[in-house]
Short mmCIF file of C-alpha atoms and ligand atoms in Angstrom, two decimals:
data_model
loop_
_atom_site.label_atom_id
_atom_site.label_comp_id
_atom_site.label_asym_id
_atom_site.label_seq_id
_atom_site.Cartn_x
_atom_site.Cartn_y
_atom_site.Cartn_z
CA UNK D 1 -0.03 -0.03 -0.06
CA UNK D 2 1.47 3.43 -0.78
CA UNK D 3 2.05 6.12 1.71
CA UNK D 4 -0.84 8.29 0.60
CA UNK D 5 -3.35 5.41 1.21
CA UNK D 6 -1.66 4.39 4.54
CA UNK D 7 -1.91 8.05 5.78
CA UNK D 8 -5.52 8.23 4.63
CA UNK D 9 -6.35 5.02 6.35
CA UNK D 10 -4.81 6.06 9.56
CA UNK D 11 -6.58 9.33 9.51
CA UNK D 12 -10.00 7.70 8.98
CA UNK D 13 -9.43 5.07 11.71
CA UNK D 14 -8.22 7.70 14.08
CA UNK D 15 -9.66 7.82 17.47
CA UNK D 16 -10.98 11.36 18.31
CA UNK D 17 -9.32 13.03 21.23
CA UNK D 18 -6.13 11.02 20.96
CA UNK D 19 -2.69 11.78 19.62
CA UNK D 20 -1.65 10.70 16.16
CA UNK D 21 -0.14 7.26 15.13
CA UNK D 22 3.53 6.99 15.22
CA UNK D 23 4.37 7.55 11.47
CA UNK D 24 2.73 11.05 11.47
CA UNK D 25 5.72 12.06 13.80
CA UNK D 26 8.46 9.92 12.50
CA UNK D 27 8.03 8.74 8.87
CA UNK D 28 10.02 10.55 6.18
CA UNK D 29 7.41 9.54 3.55
CA UNK D 30 4.61 11.01 5.82
CA UNK D 31 6.65 14.12 6.12
CA UNK D 32 6.95 14.40 2.38
CA UNK D 33 3.26 14.32 2.08
CA UNK D 34 2.87 16.96 4.75
CA UNK D 35 5.21 19.15 2.72
CA UNK D 36 3.54 18.58 -0.56
CA UNK D 37 -0.06 18.80 0.60
CA UNK D 38 0.31 21.55 3.25
CA UNK D 39 3.50 23.44 3.15
CA UNK D 40 3.93 23.79 -0.48
CA UNK D 41 0.22 24.71 -0.95
CA UNK D 42 -0.62 27.10 1.81
CA UNK D 43 0.19 30.70 2.96
CA UNK D 44 3.23 30.64 5.18
CA UNK D 45 4.44 33.40 7.53
CA UNK D 46 8.11 34.18 6.62
CA UNK D 47 8.94 37.48 8.26
CA UNK D 48 8.00 41.10 8.98
CA UNK D 49 7.60 44.11 6.73
CA UNK D 50 9.79 46.07 9.13
CA UNK D 51 12.74 43.76 8.46
CA UNK D 52 12.94 45.08 4.84
CA UNK D 53 12.21 48.80 5.05
CA UNK D 54 14.57 50.25 2.39
CA UNK D 55 14.42 49.48 -1.25
CA UNK D 56 16.95 46.61 -1.95
CA UNK D 57 16.74 45.17 1.49
CA UNK D 58 16.03 41.41 1.47
CA UNK D 59 15.95 38.41 3.62
CA UNK D 60 16.14 34.75 2.63
CA UNK D 61 14.17 31.70 3.93
CA UNK D 62 14.21 28.07 3.17
CA UNK D 63 10.85 26.29 2.91
CA UNK D 64 11.41 22.42 2.61
CA UNK D 65 13.35 22.23 -0.73
CA UNK D 66 12.65 25.73 -1.82
CA UNK D 67 15.09 28.62 -1.17
CA UNK D 68 13.05 31.85 -1.31
CA UNK D 69 14.18 35.49 -1.30
CA UNK D 70 11.99 38.43 -0.06
CA UNK D 71 12.94 41.84 -1.20
CA UNK D 72 11.54 45.40 -1.05
CA UNK D 73 11.56 46.82 -4.55
CA UNK D 74 12.17 50.46 -5.59
CA UNK D 75 8.49 51.19 -5.47
CA UNK D 76 8.26 50.08 -1.94
CA UNK D 77 6.54 46.76 -2.77
CA UNK D 78 7.52 43.61 -1.13
CA UNK D 79 8.25 40.78 -3.55
CA UNK D 80 9.15 37.09 -3.20
CA UNK D 81 11.15 35.15 -5.67
CA UNK D 82 12.48 31.55 -5.95
CA UNK D 83 16.16 32.02 -4.97
CA UNK D 84 17.53 30.11 -7.74
CA UNK D 85 19.34 31.66 -10.72
CA UNK D 86 17.79 31.29 -14.17
CA UNK D 87 21.26 30.62 -15.58
CA UNK D 88 22.27 27.35 -14.06
CA UNK D 89 20.29 27.44 -10.71
CA UNK D 90 22.83 28.84 -8.27
CA UNK D 91 21.33 30.50 -5.16
CA UNK D 92 21.42 34.18 -5.94
CA UNK D 93 21.20 35.58 -2.41
CA UNK D 94 23.39 33.46 -0.24
CA UNK D 95 23.12 35.22 3.08
CA UNK D 96 20.27 35.55 5.60
CA UNK D 97 19.67 39.20 5.05
CA UNK D 98 21.17 42.31 3.43
CA UNK D 99 20.68 45.33 1.38
CA UNK D 100 21.67 45.33 -2.47
CA UNK D 101 20.65 47.62 -5.31
CA UNK D 102 20.43 44.59 -7.67
CA UNK D 103 20.47 40.88 -7.00
CA UNK D 104 23.68 39.61 -8.30
CA UNK D 105 24.29 35.77 -8.78
CA UNK D 106 27.76 34.96 -7.17
CA UNK D 107 28.48 32.21 -9.88
CA UNK D 108 28.58 34.11 -13.17
CA UNK D 109 27.16 37.52 -12.08
CA UNK D 110 23.82 37.33 -13.86
CA UNK D 111 22.21 40.46 -12.46
CA UNK D 112 18.50 40.95 -11.57
CA UNK D 113 16.55 44.06 -10.83
CA UNK D 114 14.59 44.16 -7.56
CA UNK D 115 11.50 43.38 -9.42
CA UNK D 116 13.18 40.10 -10.64
CA UNK D 117 13.94 41.08 -14.31
CA UNK D 118 17.25 40.00 -15.63
CA UNK D 119 19.25 43.15 -16.32
CA UNK D 120 22.67 41.69 -17.39
CA UNK D 121 24.01 38.38 -18.49
CA UNK D 122 27.50 38.58 -19.92
CA UNK D 123 28.47 37.28 -23.33
CA UNK D 124 25.45 35.10 -24.10
CA UNK D 125 24.76 34.11 -27.70
CA UNK D 126 23.00 36.35 -30.19
CA UNK D 127 19.36 35.96 -29.91
CA UNK D 128 19.41 35.41 -26.05
CA UNK D 129 16.37 37.27 -24.67
CA UNK D 130 16.79 38.50 -21.19
CA UNK D 131 13.00 38.74 -20.82
CA UNK D 132 12.79 35.05 -20.84
CA UNK D 133 14.90 34.59 -17.82
CA UNK D 134 13.67 36.71 -14.86
CA UNK D 135 13.56 35.38 -11.34
CA UNK D 136 10.47 33.17 -10.81
CA UNK D 137 7.94 35.09 -8.57
CA UNK D 138 6.26 33.53 -5.49
CA UNK D 139 2.94 34.67 -4.31
CA UNK D 140 3.40 37.12 -1.53
CA UNK D 141 1.00 39.13 0.76
CA UNK D 142 1.40 41.15 3.81
CA UNK D 143 -1.14 41.75 6.70
CA UNK D 144 -0.61 43.98 9.79
CA UNK D 145 3.23 43.74 9.33
CA UNK D 146 3.34 40.06 8.72
CA UNK D 147 4.60 38.71 5.39
CA UNK D 148 3.22 35.52 3.98
CA UNK D 149 4.31 33.56 0.96
CA UNK D 150 2.48 30.70 -0.95
CA UNK D 151 4.31 28.32 -3.17
CA UNK D 152 1.26 27.01 -4.94
CA UNK D 153 0.60 28.01 -8.59
CA UNK D 154 -3.02 29.09 -7.56
CA UNK D 155 -2.86 30.33 -3.92
CA UNK D 156 -5.90 30.27 -1.72
CA UNK D 157 -7.63 33.63 -1.31
CA UNK D 158 -5.63 35.62 1.35
CA UNK D 159 -8.36 38.18 1.75
CA UNK D 160 -10.34 36.45 4.50
CA UNK D 161 -7.33 36.07 6.70
CA UNK D 162 -6.38 39.75 6.15
CA UNK D 163 -10.04 40.80 6.89
CA UNK D 164 -10.26 38.87 10.10
CA UNK D 165 -6.74 39.54 11.52
CA UNK D 166 -5.83 43.01 10.54
CA UNK D 167 -8.12 44.64 13.02
CA UNK D 168 -6.25 42.84 15.77
CA UNK D 169 -2.84 43.61 14.44
CA UNK D 170 -3.17 47.16 13.19
CA UNK D 171 -3.41 49.20 16.51
CA UNK D 172 0.00 47.70 17.46
CA UNK D 173 1.64 49.19 14.32
CA UNK D 174 4.02 46.30 13.70
CA UNK D 175 4.76 47.59 10.27
CA UNK D 176 6.70 50.37 12.04
CA UNK D 177 8.32 48.36 14.66
CA UNK D 178 11.88 47.00 14.71
CA UNK D 179 13.43 43.60 15.56
CA UNK D 180 15.36 44.12 18.78
CA UNK D 181 16.59 40.46 18.77
CA UNK D 182 16.01 37.21 16.84
CA UNK D 183 16.89 33.52 17.66
CA UNK D 184 16.57 30.31 15.67
CA UNK D 185 16.59 26.98 17.54
CA UNK D 186 16.32 23.61 15.89
CA UNK D 187 14.15 21.26 17.72
CA UNK D 188 14.65 17.40 17.17
CA UNK D 189 10.97 16.76 16.73
CA UNK D 190 8.27 16.79 14.13
CA UNK D 191 6.59 20.02 13.30
CA UNK D 192 3.34 18.73 14.65
CA UNK D 193 4.92 18.06 18.02
CA UNK D 194 6.05 21.73 18.20
CA UNK D 195 2.53 22.86 17.52
CA UNK D 196 0.86 20.34 19.84
CA UNK D 197 3.15 21.56 22.58
CA UNK D 198 2.34 25.18 21.80
CA UNK D 199 -1.44 24.72 21.89
CA UNK D 200 -1.58 23.72 25.59
CA UNK D 201 -0.43 25.04 28.82
CA UNK D 202 -1.05 21.70 30.66
CA UNK D 203 2.88 21.50 30.75
CA UNK D 204 3.51 24.99 31.82
CA UNK D 205 3.43 24.74 35.64
CA UNK D 206 5.99 21.80 35.61
CA UNK D 207 8.19 23.26 32.97
CA UNK D 208 8.13 27.04 32.65
CA UNK D 209 8.92 28.74 35.99
CA UNK D 210 9.66 32.07 34.29
CA UNK D 211 6.76 32.23 32.00
CA UNK D 212 4.45 31.20 34.75
CA UNK D 213 5.19 34.30 36.64
CA UNK D 214 3.05 36.25 34.22
CA UNK D 215 1.19 33.91 31.95
CA UNK D 216 -1.85 32.02 33.28
CA UNK D 217 -1.59 28.21 32.82
CA UNK D 218 -5.53 28.04 32.89
CA UNK D 219 -6.72 26.82 29.53
CA UNK D 220 -9.23 29.60 28.81
CA UNK D 221 -6.83 31.11 26.10
CA UNK D 222 -5.37 27.98 24.70
CA UNK D 223 -8.62 26.07 24.36
CA UNK D 224 -11.48 26.96 22.00
CA UNK D 225 -14.35 26.81 24.57
CA UNK D 226 -14.93 28.30 27.85
CA UNK D 227 -13.50 31.78 27.42
CA UNK D 228 -16.83 33.33 26.44
CA UNK D 229 -18.27 32.50 29.87
CA UNK D 230 -15.13 33.30 31.93
CA UNK D 231 -15.74 36.47 33.87
CA UNK D 232 -12.00 37.47 33.92
CA UNK D 233 -11.75 37.05 29.99
CA UNK D 234 -15.07 38.94 29.53
CA UNK D 235 -13.93 41.92 31.82
CA UNK D 236 -10.54 41.88 29.87
CA UNK D 237 -12.13 41.97 26.52
CA UNK D 238 -14.49 44.78 27.59
CA UNK D 239 -11.62 46.85 28.89
CA UNK D 240 -9.39 46.38 25.81
CA UNK D 241 -12.38 46.95 23.45
CA UNK D 242 -13.24 50.14 25.18
CA UNK D 243 -9.64 51.20 24.33
CA UNK D 244 -10.33 50.25 20.70
CA UNK D 245 -8.55 46.98 20.58
CA UNK D 246 -10.50 44.11 19.13
CA UNK D 247 -10.21 41.31 21.72
CA UNK D 248 -12.83 38.67 21.47
CA UNK D 249 -12.06 35.30 19.93
CA UNK D 250 -12.00 35.27 16.10
CA UNK D 251 -11.55 31.98 14.47
CA UNK D 252 -12.02 30.91 10.75
CA UNK D 253 -14.27 28.20 9.86
CA UNK D 254 -11.46 25.76 9.01
CA UNK D 255 -9.77 26.52 12.38
CA UNK D 256 -6.54 27.58 10.61
CA UNK D 257 -6.07 30.87 12.36
CA UNK D 258 -7.40 32.49 15.45
CA UNK D 259 -6.91 35.66 17.51
CA UNK D 260 -7.89 36.66 21.08
CA UNK D 261 -6.57 38.82 23.77
CA UNK D 262 -5.89 37.27 27.09
CA UNK D 263 -5.03 38.92 30.46
CA UNK D 264 -1.76 38.18 32.22
CA UNK D 265 -1.59 37.25 35.94
CA UNK D 266 -2.37 40.01 38.48
CA UNK D 267 -1.08 43.43 37.38
CA UNK D 268 1.47 41.91 34.94
CA UNK D 269 1.86 43.77 31.61
CA UNK D 270 4.87 42.01 30.04
CA UNK D 271 6.79 38.70 30.05
CA UNK D 272 9.40 39.85 32.58
CA UNK D 273 10.24 38.31 35.87
CA UNK D 274 8.63 41.23 37.60
CA UNK D 275 5.61 41.49 35.30
CA UNK D 276 6.53 45.10 34.69
CA UNK D 277 7.31 46.44 31.23
CA UNK D 278 10.67 45.29 29.56
CA UNK D 279 10.62 48.29 27.28
CA UNK D 280 10.01 51.82 28.62
CA UNK D 281 8.78 53.01 25.25
CA UNK D 282 5.43 51.54 24.26
CA UNK D 283 5.26 49.36 21.12
CA UNK D 284 2.60 51.46 19.54
CA UNK D 285 1.76 55.17 19.96
CA UNK D 286 -1.90 54.40 19.10
CA UNK D 287 -2.52 52.09 22.08
CA UNK D 288 -3.70 54.13 24.99
CA UNK D 289 -4.34 51.62 27.55
CA UNK D 290 -2.27 49.62 30.10
CA UNK D 291 -2.87 46.10 31.12
CA UNK D 292 -3.86 44.92 27.62
CA UNK D 293 -2.42 41.48 28.31
CA UNK D 294 -1.26 39.52 25.26
CA UNK D 295 -2.83 39.31 21.84
CA UNK D 296 -2.59 35.60 21.05
CA UNK D 297 -2.70 34.93 17.38
CA UNK D 298 -1.77 31.84 15.41
CA UNK D 299 -1.96 30.84 11.82
CA UNK D 300 -1.32 27.18 11.06
CA UNK D 301 1.25 25.88 10.14
CA UNK D 302 3.75 28.68 10.61
CA UNK D 303 3.13 31.13 13.35
CA UNK D 304 1.99 32.01 16.81
CA UNK D 305 2.35 35.35 18.47
CA UNK D 306 2.29 37.36 21.66
CA UNK D 307 1.66 41.05 21.20
CA UNK D 308 2.05 42.93 24.52
CA UNK D 309 1.72 46.68 25.25
CA UNK D 310 5.52 47.17 25.32
CA UNK D 311 6.80 44.62 22.78
CA UNK D 312 5.64 41.61 20.58
CA UNK D 313 7.21 38.15 20.28
CA UNK D 314 6.57 36.38 17.04
CA UNK D 315 7.38 32.78 16.21
CA UNK D 316 7.86 31.03 12.96
CA UNK D 317 7.87 27.32 12.56
CA UNK D 318 9.67 25.66 9.51
CA UNK D 319 10.09 21.90 9.19
CA UNK D 320 13.47 20.60 8.27
CA UNK D 321 12.80 16.89 8.20
CA UNK D 322 10.45 14.39 9.82
CA UNK D 323 12.27 14.80 13.15
CA UNK D 324 13.71 18.35 13.00
CA UNK D 325 11.97 21.69 13.09
CA UNK D 326 13.38 25.21 13.08
CA UNK D 327 11.72 27.76 15.40
CA UNK D 328 12.55 31.33 14.91
CA UNK D 329 11.59 33.88 17.60
CA UNK D 330 11.61 37.68 17.06
CA UNK D 331 11.24 40.41 19.72
CA UNK D 332 9.71 43.58 18.12
CA UNK D 333 9.85 46.85 19.95
CA UNK D 334 9.06 50.52 18.87
CA UNK D 335 11.37 51.54 16.17
CA UNK D 336 12.68 54.54 18.29
CA UNK D 337 13.25 52.42 21.34
CA UNK D 338 16.98 52.34 22.25
CA UNK D 339 18.77 49.38 23.58
CA UNK D 340 20.44 50.28 26.92
CA UNK D 341 18.17 53.21 27.38
CA UNK D 342 14.54 52.05 26.82
CA UNK D 343 15.31 48.42 27.35
CA UNK D 344 17.84 45.94 28.62
CA UNK D 345 18.16 43.24 25.89
CA UNK D 346 18.96 40.40 28.38
CA UNK D 347 15.82 41.37 30.36
CA UNK D 348 13.71 41.74 27.22
CA UNK D 349 14.53 38.29 25.99
CA UNK D 350 15.03 36.24 29.16
CA UNK D 351 11.68 34.69 29.74
CA UNK D 352 11.09 33.50 26.12
CA UNK D 353 14.69 32.36 25.61
CA UNK D 354 14.30 30.17 28.67
CA UNK D 355 10.72 29.15 27.66
CA UNK D 356 11.84 28.28 24.24
CA UNK D 357 14.65 26.10 25.55
CA UNK D 358 12.34 24.39 27.90
CA UNK D 359 9.84 23.78 25.07
CA UNK D 360 12.61 22.35 22.91
CA UNK D 361 13.50 19.87 25.55
CA UNK D 362 9.97 18.84 25.99
CA UNK D 363 9.43 18.47 22.19
CA UNK D 364 12.59 16.39 21.98
CA UNK D 365 11.66 14.06 24.80
CA UNK D 366 8.19 13.68 23.30
CA UNK D 367 9.76 12.82 19.92
CA UNK D 368 12.21 10.47 21.54
CA UNK D 369 9.45 8.57 23.35
CA UNK D 370 7.10 8.32 20.27
CA UNK D 371 9.90 6.35 18.35
CA UNK D 372 9.50 3.43 20.74
CA UNK D 373 7.70 0.44 19.21
CA UNK D 374 5.72 0.54 22.31
CA UNK D 375 4.09 3.90 21.58
CA UNK D 376 0.40 4.09 20.89
CA UNK D 377 -1.77 7.22 20.61
CA UNK D 378 -2.80 8.55 24.07
CA UNK D 379 -5.73 10.68 25.28
CA UNK D 380 -5.64 14.45 25.45
CA UNK D 381 -6.90 16.13 28.56
CA UNK D 382 -10.35 17.54 27.78
CA UNK D 383 -9.87 20.26 30.19
CA UNK D 384 -6.35 21.38 29.39
CA UNK D 385 -5.69 20.16 25.76
CA UNK D 386 -8.64 21.40 23.91
CA UNK D 387 -6.25 23.39 21.80
CA UNK D 388 -4.19 20.40 20.90
CA UNK D 389 -7.23 18.56 19.93
CA UNK D 390 -8.26 21.55 17.73
CA UNK D 391 -4.81 21.54 16.14
CA UNK D 392 -4.84 17.81 15.31
CA UNK D 393 -8.41 18.17 13.98
CA UNK D 394 -7.45 20.89 11.82
CA UNK D 395 -4.46 19.01 10.51
CA UNK D 396 -6.41 15.81 9.79
CA UNK D 397 -9.44 17.66 8.26
CA UNK D 398 -7.08 19.80 6.12
CA UNK D 399 -4.94 17.00 4.71
CA UNK D 400 -7.54 14.31 4.29
CA UNK D 401 -9.33 15.74 1.25
CA UNK D 402 -5.94 16.48 -0.26
CA UNK D 403 -4.87 12.96 0.27
CA UNK D 404 -8.11 11.72 -1.34
CA UNK D 405 -7.62 13.95 -4.34
CA UNK D 406 -5.50 11.21 -5.78
CA UNK D 407 -8.49 8.96 -6.28
CA UNK D 408 -6.71 6.57 -8.63
CA UNK D 409 -4.27 5.96 -5.77
CA UNK D 410 -7.22 4.68 -3.61
CA UNK D 411 -8.53 2.63 -6.24
CA UNK D 412 -5.18 1.16 -7.01
CA UNK D 413 -4.55 0.02 -3.48
CA UNK D 414 -8.02 -1.53 -3.15
CA UNK D 415 -7.66 -3.48 -6.28
FE1 LIG P 501 23.76 32.29 -11.70
FE2 LIG P 501 25.38 31.26 -13.56
S1 LIG P 501 24.13 30.21 -12.05
S2 LIG P 501 24.97 33.35 -13.09
FE1 LIG P 502 5.78 25.56 26.58
#
């Protein structure tokens, strides 16, 4: 039986409320299907508008097999291209980020304009037409300061995400922020384990002493139910909405993205050991309220976010292999906030640097144990792991029709 059918069979035989069967977390062929059917087809968060402010500024990102470059063109538009030279395929931009008036391939110096057009190619034969060899574009959109790309030939409509999410993001003016610090860690675990861990705080009390000083472990914000009747959430939403900040749960029908604003513990306003702001200058001049808690916003499969009053922490998940995942964290502050004056970098990054490392260890131990032949799917806690159940249901519901698209596959295996 081929992998596609095996995956389909396991999804259809799956016990609700239980973790997935082993191959979903370990099998390289299952991983290939995840990449083909989800990662190479859907909108993926790659970085922020504020990272490429000037014309010619660019950053690169690797999505599975695809090297991509994001660049701000001369008109101020953000563009994405396949980072593969149209001469013989070399990577054109070979560094993580930079600024360049043109994109010059280091191999034979074919030179591209910021809109991808090929400008120069030395000593090619008569009749060679530069217009035939521009960099291949990749679909690219930005919403609220977040840049997304989609590798599909016909990307899904991005507008519903923008419509739902921009009102949450815009007051925080992340397009005008700056990245104070970023880190990338590689977790030795499947990307779905990274997400499962993120979507619950059942593990928080036992693992995250720093985060638990300010972030509530109660499941109201990680789950999908219960918040609407929680008096603390209702009071928090009312307070934030009075200050012009959309706060109530917004979730799309497929369950792929969601936003809500959750209060922090007691009088905390930021993820610091004291609960006090890490940055003296507020993230956004248009937010005129204190104690706004954290805007929790995710978009499967690439990003979850915490937007606070004084800074924002954004996360990007990119799979490397069946059992390795890169997690990039960025700390965004007001563009005029000065390190050493408005914030101390060690203090700003302490809680989430520790939390990320704790989560990395948890995910790696989870992955280790799942490799055991004795592993079998186990039950999620209904009270604490509603968010994990929601993630796994999104995943299975999302990939199942795509697996079934190859109907001849299914027929072949039955025959
Ligand atoms: Fe890029 Fe030759 S491969 S110039
Ligand atoms: Fe955690």
